[in-house]
Structure formats: structure tokens, C-alpha cells
Amino acid sequence: MANKPKLAVWKFSSCDGCQLSLLDCEDELLALAGAVEIAYFLEASRAEIAGPYDLSLVEGSITTPHEAERIRRVRAQSRTLITIGACATAGGIQALRNFKDVREFTSAVYATPEYISTLEASTPVAQHVRVDFELRGCPVNARQLLELIAALLTGRKPNIPNYSLCIECKRRGLPCVMVSKGEPCLGPITQAGCGALCPACHRACYGCFGPMESPNAARCITG
Ligand code: SF4
Ligand code: SF4
């Protein structure tokens, strides 16, 4: 046990869905628990083992002064730090507030907004500390998460594609929702990884995996 790499899973501002993706792995989770020492993962266990940690998975965006200070402590204790999910890699749904004055929201939602301590913006983890790899998705794809962890544990390059979702869609032989239904689909400029989940359900992609490498957004919008 003492020689196994130590894994820690951290939560910041998020819905916990990405951590759940890891718990959802079920059979593979046993193999993972055999390969690493799960040292900190409060969604799975109350047991806490002190750092430093070989691999930290970080879910959630940075939205409060406390989180901004805490992520620096997590980084200092982590040999490799991976951000998982749209919140951690891009700011998430909560980053919608970045387009407005956050005080308008706190006074609309809370009876005593003066007790709310928040940053002006919800930002990705990489805006605060060095990040070794960003895994996209809302939530992340469990297969990609396992592939990433396996690659890091064995010291090889992770096989995570950065091409467009259209490639996955076509590989599955799905009818293009843009062509067949005339619906605006963000697939052409969205990074693959979900297995074309929404087109498989006859729905357009709304881009939860974020932009692919070098997206031609203007061309996609103007057609
Ligand atoms: S990226 Fe999506 S699923 Fe993951 S924590 Fe954020 S809101 Fe939840
Ligand atoms: S099809 Fe698009 S919106 Fe749907 S899960 Fe995949 S990346 Fe996200």
C-alpha cells in the first residue's frame, strides 16, 4: 500500500457530476483502487490521508477568495494536477455570471447578501495555478477519465482526441442533425470525447466539451 501512487480528488464550485463519473466506473473502480492509494476523495470516503499526492483530480471552478487560496495549497501538495470537467477547465455554468455584476445576483438570491464572499468572476483552475492536463466535458466521459489516469500511472501520453465531434458522429453512422433536421449544431467546432451523445438522441450538440483545437467558429455560424 505504501508504494502505491496517492490519488486525491478535490471539489471546488461544481455539481459533483464529474466525481460521480469516476464512481460510476464500478468494475474498473476496483482495479483503480488496487493500483492507487485513494488518499482523499470525500465523495467516496471520509478517510483522509495527508499529502503530498502523486495525482490530484480537481473538479469545479474558482469562485470565492477561499477557493482561490485553497487551490494553491492543493497545487503545492500535488505532483500532477488534472482538472476534470467544464467547471474546472472553463468556469462552467456558473461562469455565466461573468457577463454581469455579481452583486446583482447575490442581492437577488440571498436575503443577506453582505454575508456572501465571492469573486467577481468564476474562473478555470488554470487561471490560478499550473495545470498538467485538462479533461473536458460536462460531465467528463468515464472512459476518457480512466484512460487519462492509466496513462499517467504508466508514464505514457494519454489518448485523448482534440478533433471535432463530427468525427465521432460519423464513425457511429449517425445522421447529421444539422443536415437532416436543420438544427444548429455545435458539433463541427466542439471537441470529441462524449461519443456523440446528443446526436445519438437526435439532438444538436450544445458544446459541453468546449472548442476543438483550432475551431473555425465564424465559418460554423455563417455556414
Ligand atoms: S462540469 Fe458539469 S458535471 Fe462536472 S461538476 Fe461541472 S456542472 Fe457538474
Ligand atoms: S454532443 Fe455536445 S453537448 Fe452533447 S454531450 Fe457531446 S459535447 Fe456535450
Coordinates of C-alpha atoms and ligand atoms in Angstrom, one line a residue:
M1 CA 0.0 0.0 0.0
A2 CA 2.8 2.4 1.0
N3 CA 4.4 2.2 -2.5
K4 CA 1.2 2.9 -4.5
P5 CA 0.7 6.3 -6.0
K6 CA -1.5 8.5 -3.9
L7 CA -4.7 9.8 -5.6
A8 CA -6.7 12.8 -4.3
V9 CA -10.0 14.1 -5.7
W10 CA -10.8 17.7 -4.9
K11 CA -14.1 19.6 -5.2
F12 CA -14.5 23.3 -5.8
S13 CA -17.6 25.1 -7.2
S14 CA -19.4 22.3 -9.0
C15 CA -22.3 19.9 -9.0
D16 CA -20.2 16.8 -8.2
G17 CA -21.2 15.2 -11.6
C18 CA -17.6 14.7 -12.7
Q19 CA -16.6 12.9 -9.4
L20 CA -19.7 10.8 -9.9
S21 CA -18.4 9.8 -13.3
L22 CA -15.4 8.2 -11.6
L23 CA -17.6 6.4 -9.0
D24 CA -19.9 5.2 -11.9
C25 CA -16.9 3.2 -13.3
E26 CA -17.9 0.4 -10.9
D27 CA -15.8 -2.6 -12.2
E28 CA -12.9 -0.5 -13.2
L29 CA -13.0 1.3 -9.9
L30 CA -11.9 -1.9 -8.1
A31 CA -8.9 -2.1 -10.4
L32 CA -8.2 1.5 -9.8
A33 CA -8.4 1.1 -6.1
G34 CA -5.9 -1.7 -6.5
A35 CA -3.5 0.4 -8.5
V36 CA -3.5 3.6 -6.4
E37 CA -4.0 4.6 -2.8
I38 CA -7.2 6.7 -2.7
A39 CA -5.9 9.2 -0.2
Y40 CA -8.5 11.9 -0.4
F41 CA -11.9 11.5 -2.1
L42 CA -14.7 12.8 0.2
E43 CA -17.4 11.8 -2.2
A44 CA -16.3 8.2 -1.8
S45 CA -14.9 8.0 1.8
R46 CA -14.5 10.1 4.9
A47 CA -10.9 8.8 5.4
E48 CA -8.3 11.4 4.7
I49 CA -4.6 10.7 4.2
A50 CA -2.2 13.6 4.3
G51 CA -0.3 14.7 1.2
P52 CA 1.8 15.1 -0.8
Y53 CA -0.2 13.4 -3.6
D54 CA 1.0 11.9 -6.8
L55 CA -2.1 12.7 -8.7
S56 CA -4.8 15.2 -7.9
L57 CA -8.1 15.4 -9.9
V58 CA -9.7 18.8 -9.5
E59 CA -13.4 19.3 -10.2
G60 CA -15.1 22.8 -10.1
S61 CA -14.3 26.4 -10.9
I62 CA -12.8 29.0 -8.6
T63 CA -15.5 31.4 -7.4
T64 CA -14.6 32.5 -3.9
P65 CA -11.5 34.0 -2.2
H66 CA -11.3 30.9 -0.1
E67 CA -11.2 28.6 -3.2
A68 CA -8.5 30.8 -4.8
E69 CA -6.3 30.3 -1.7
R70 CA -7.2 26.6 -1.3
I71 CA -6.3 25.7 -5.0
R72 CA -2.8 27.0 -4.4
R73 CA -2.5 24.7 -1.4
V74 CA -3.8 21.7 -3.5
R75 CA -1.2 22.6 -6.2
A76 CA 1.6 22.7 -3.7
Q77 CA 0.8 19.2 -2.5
S78 CA 0.3 17.6 -5.9
R79 CA 3.0 16.2 -8.2
T80 CA 0.5 16.1 -11.1
L81 CA -2.7 18.1 -11.2
I82 CA -5.5 17.3 -13.7
T83 CA -8.7 19.4 -14.0
I84 CA -11.8 17.5 -14.8
G85 CA -15.0 18.9 -16.4
A86 CA -16.3 22.1 -17.8
C87 CA -16.4 23.9 -14.5
A88 CA -12.7 23.3 -13.7
T89 CA -11.5 23.7 -17.3
A90 CA -13.7 26.7 -18.4
G91 CA -15.5 28.1 -15.4
G92 CA -18.7 26.1 -16.0
I93 CA -22.4 27.2 -16.0
Q94 CA -21.6 29.5 -13.0
A95 CA -19.3 31.5 -15.3
L96 CA -22.4 32.9 -17.0
R97 CA -22.4 35.4 -14.1
N98 CA -19.1 36.8 -15.5
F99 CA -21.1 38.8 -18.1
K100 CA -22.9 40.7 -15.3
D101 CA -22.2 42.4 -12.0
V102 CA -22.2 39.5 -9.5
R103 CA -23.7 41.8 -6.8
E104 CA -26.9 41.9 -8.8
F105 CA -27.2 38.2 -8.4
T106 CA -26.2 37.9 -4.8
S107 CA -28.8 40.6 -3.8
A108 CA -31.5 38.9 -5.9
V109 CA -30.8 35.4 -4.4
Y110 CA -29.8 35.9 -0.8
A111 CA -31.7 37.7 2.0
T112 CA -28.4 39.0 3.5
P113 CA -26.0 39.3 0.6
E114 CA -23.5 41.1 2.8
Y115 CA -22.5 37.7 4.2
I116 CA -21.7 36.3 0.7
S117 CA -18.0 36.3 0.0
T118 CA -17.4 35.8 -3.7
L119 CA -15.1 36.7 -6.5
E120 CA -16.2 39.0 -9.4
A121 CA -15.9 36.0 -11.8
S122 CA -16.0 32.2 -11.8
T123 CA -12.8 31.1 -13.5
P124 CA -11.0 27.9 -14.6
V125 CA -8.4 26.4 -12.3
A126 CA -5.7 27.0 -14.9
Q127 CA -6.2 30.8 -14.3
H128 CA -4.9 30.3 -10.8
V129 CA -2.3 27.5 -10.8
R130 CA -0.4 25.4 -13.2
V131 CA -2.4 22.5 -14.6
D132 CA -0.8 19.4 -16.2
F133 CA -3.8 18.3 -18.2
E134 CA -7.4 19.4 -18.7
L135 CA -10.1 16.8 -19.3
R136 CA -13.2 18.3 -20.9
G137 CA -16.9 17.5 -20.6
C138 CA -20.0 18.1 -18.5
P139 CA -19.6 15.6 -17.0
V140 CA -16.4 14.1 -18.1
N141 CA -16.5 10.8 -20.1
A142 CA -15.7 8.0 -17.7
R143 CA -13.7 6.1 -20.4
Q144 CA -11.6 9.2 -21.0
L145 CA -11.0 9.7 -17.3
L146 CA -9.8 6.1 -16.9
E147 CA -7.6 6.4 -20.0
L148 CA -6.1 9.5 -18.6
I149 CA -5.4 8.0 -15.1
A150 CA -4.0 4.8 -16.7
A151 CA -1.7 6.9 -19.0
L152 CA -0.4 9.0 -16.1
L153 CA 0.2 5.9 -13.9
T154 CA 2.2 4.2 -16.6
G155 CA 4.0 7.3 -17.8
R156 CA 2.6 7.4 -21.4
K157 CA 0.8 10.0 -23.4
P158 CA -3.0 9.9 -22.9
N159 CA -5.0 9.0 -25.9
I160 CA -7.5 11.9 -25.7
P161 CA -8.5 13.3 -29.1
N162 CA -8.8 17.0 -29.8
Y163 CA -10.6 16.7 -33.2
S164 CA -14.2 17.7 -33.8
L165 CA -17.3 15.9 -32.5
C166 CA -18.4 15.4 -36.1
I167 CA -15.7 12.7 -36.5
E168 CA -17.3 10.6 -33.7
C169 CA -20.8 11.3 -35.0
K170 CA -19.8 10.0 -38.5
R171 CA -18.0 7.0 -37.0
R172 CA -21.2 5.9 -35.3
G173 CA -23.1 6.4 -38.6
L174 CA -25.5 8.9 -37.1
P175 CA -27.5 11.2 -39.3
C176 CA -26.2 14.8 -39.1
V177 CA -28.8 16.7 -37.1
M178 CA -27.8 19.9 -38.9
V179 CA -28.5 18.4 -42.3
S180 CA -31.4 16.1 -41.5
K181 CA -33.3 18.3 -39.1
G182 CA -32.0 21.8 -39.9
E183 CA -31.0 22.3 -36.3
P184 CA -28.0 24.5 -35.4
C185 CA -25.4 22.0 -34.0
L186 CA -22.0 23.0 -32.4
G187 CA -20.5 19.6 -33.3
P188 CA -18.2 20.9 -36.0
I189 CA -16.4 23.1 -33.6
T190 CA -16.7 21.0 -30.4
Q191 CA -14.0 18.7 -29.1
A192 CA -14.8 15.0 -29.4
G193 CA -15.0 12.7 -26.4
C194 CA -18.6 12.2 -25.5
G195 CA -19.2 9.6 -28.2
A196 CA -21.7 12.0 -30.0
L197 CA -24.2 11.5 -27.1
C198 CA -26.7 14.2 -28.1
P199 CA -26.8 13.5 -31.9
A200 CA -27.4 9.8 -30.9
C201 CA -30.5 11.1 -29.2
H202 CA -31.5 13.1 -32.3
R203 CA -30.4 16.4 -30.6
A204 CA -28.0 19.0 -31.6
C205 CA -24.7 19.4 -29.7
Y206 CA -24.5 22.5 -27.5
G207 CA -20.8 22.2 -27.0
C208 CA -20.3 21.0 -23.4
F209 CA -16.8 19.6 -24.3
G210 CA -15.6 23.0 -25.3
P211 CA -13.9 24.1 -28.5
M212 CA -11.9 21.6 -30.6
E213 CA -8.3 22.5 -31.5
S214 CA -8.4 25.5 -33.9
P215 CA -12.2 25.8 -34.4
N216 CA -13.4 27.9 -37.3
A217 CA -16.3 29.3 -35.3
A218 CA -17.1 32.1 -37.8
R219 CA -17.5 29.6 -40.7
C220 CA -19.7 27.4 -38.5
I221 CA -22.0 30.3 -37.6
T222 CA -22.3 31.7 -41.1
G223 CA -22.5 28.3 -42.8
Ligands
SF4_1 S1 -18.5 20.0 -15.4 FE1 -20.8 19.6 -15.4 S2 -21.0 17.6 -14.4 FE2 -18.9 18.4 -14.0 S3 -19.1 19.4 -12.0 FE3 -19.4 20.9 -13.6 S4 -21.6 21.1 -13.9 FE4 -21.2 19.2 -12.8
SF4_2 S1 -23.0 16.0 -28.1 FE1 -22.2 18.0 -27.5 S2 -23.5 18.8 -25.8 FE2 -23.9 16.6 -26.1 S3 -22.6 15.6 -24.6 FE3 -21.4 15.6 -26.5 S4 -20.2 17.6 -26.4 FE4 -21.8 17.7 -24.9

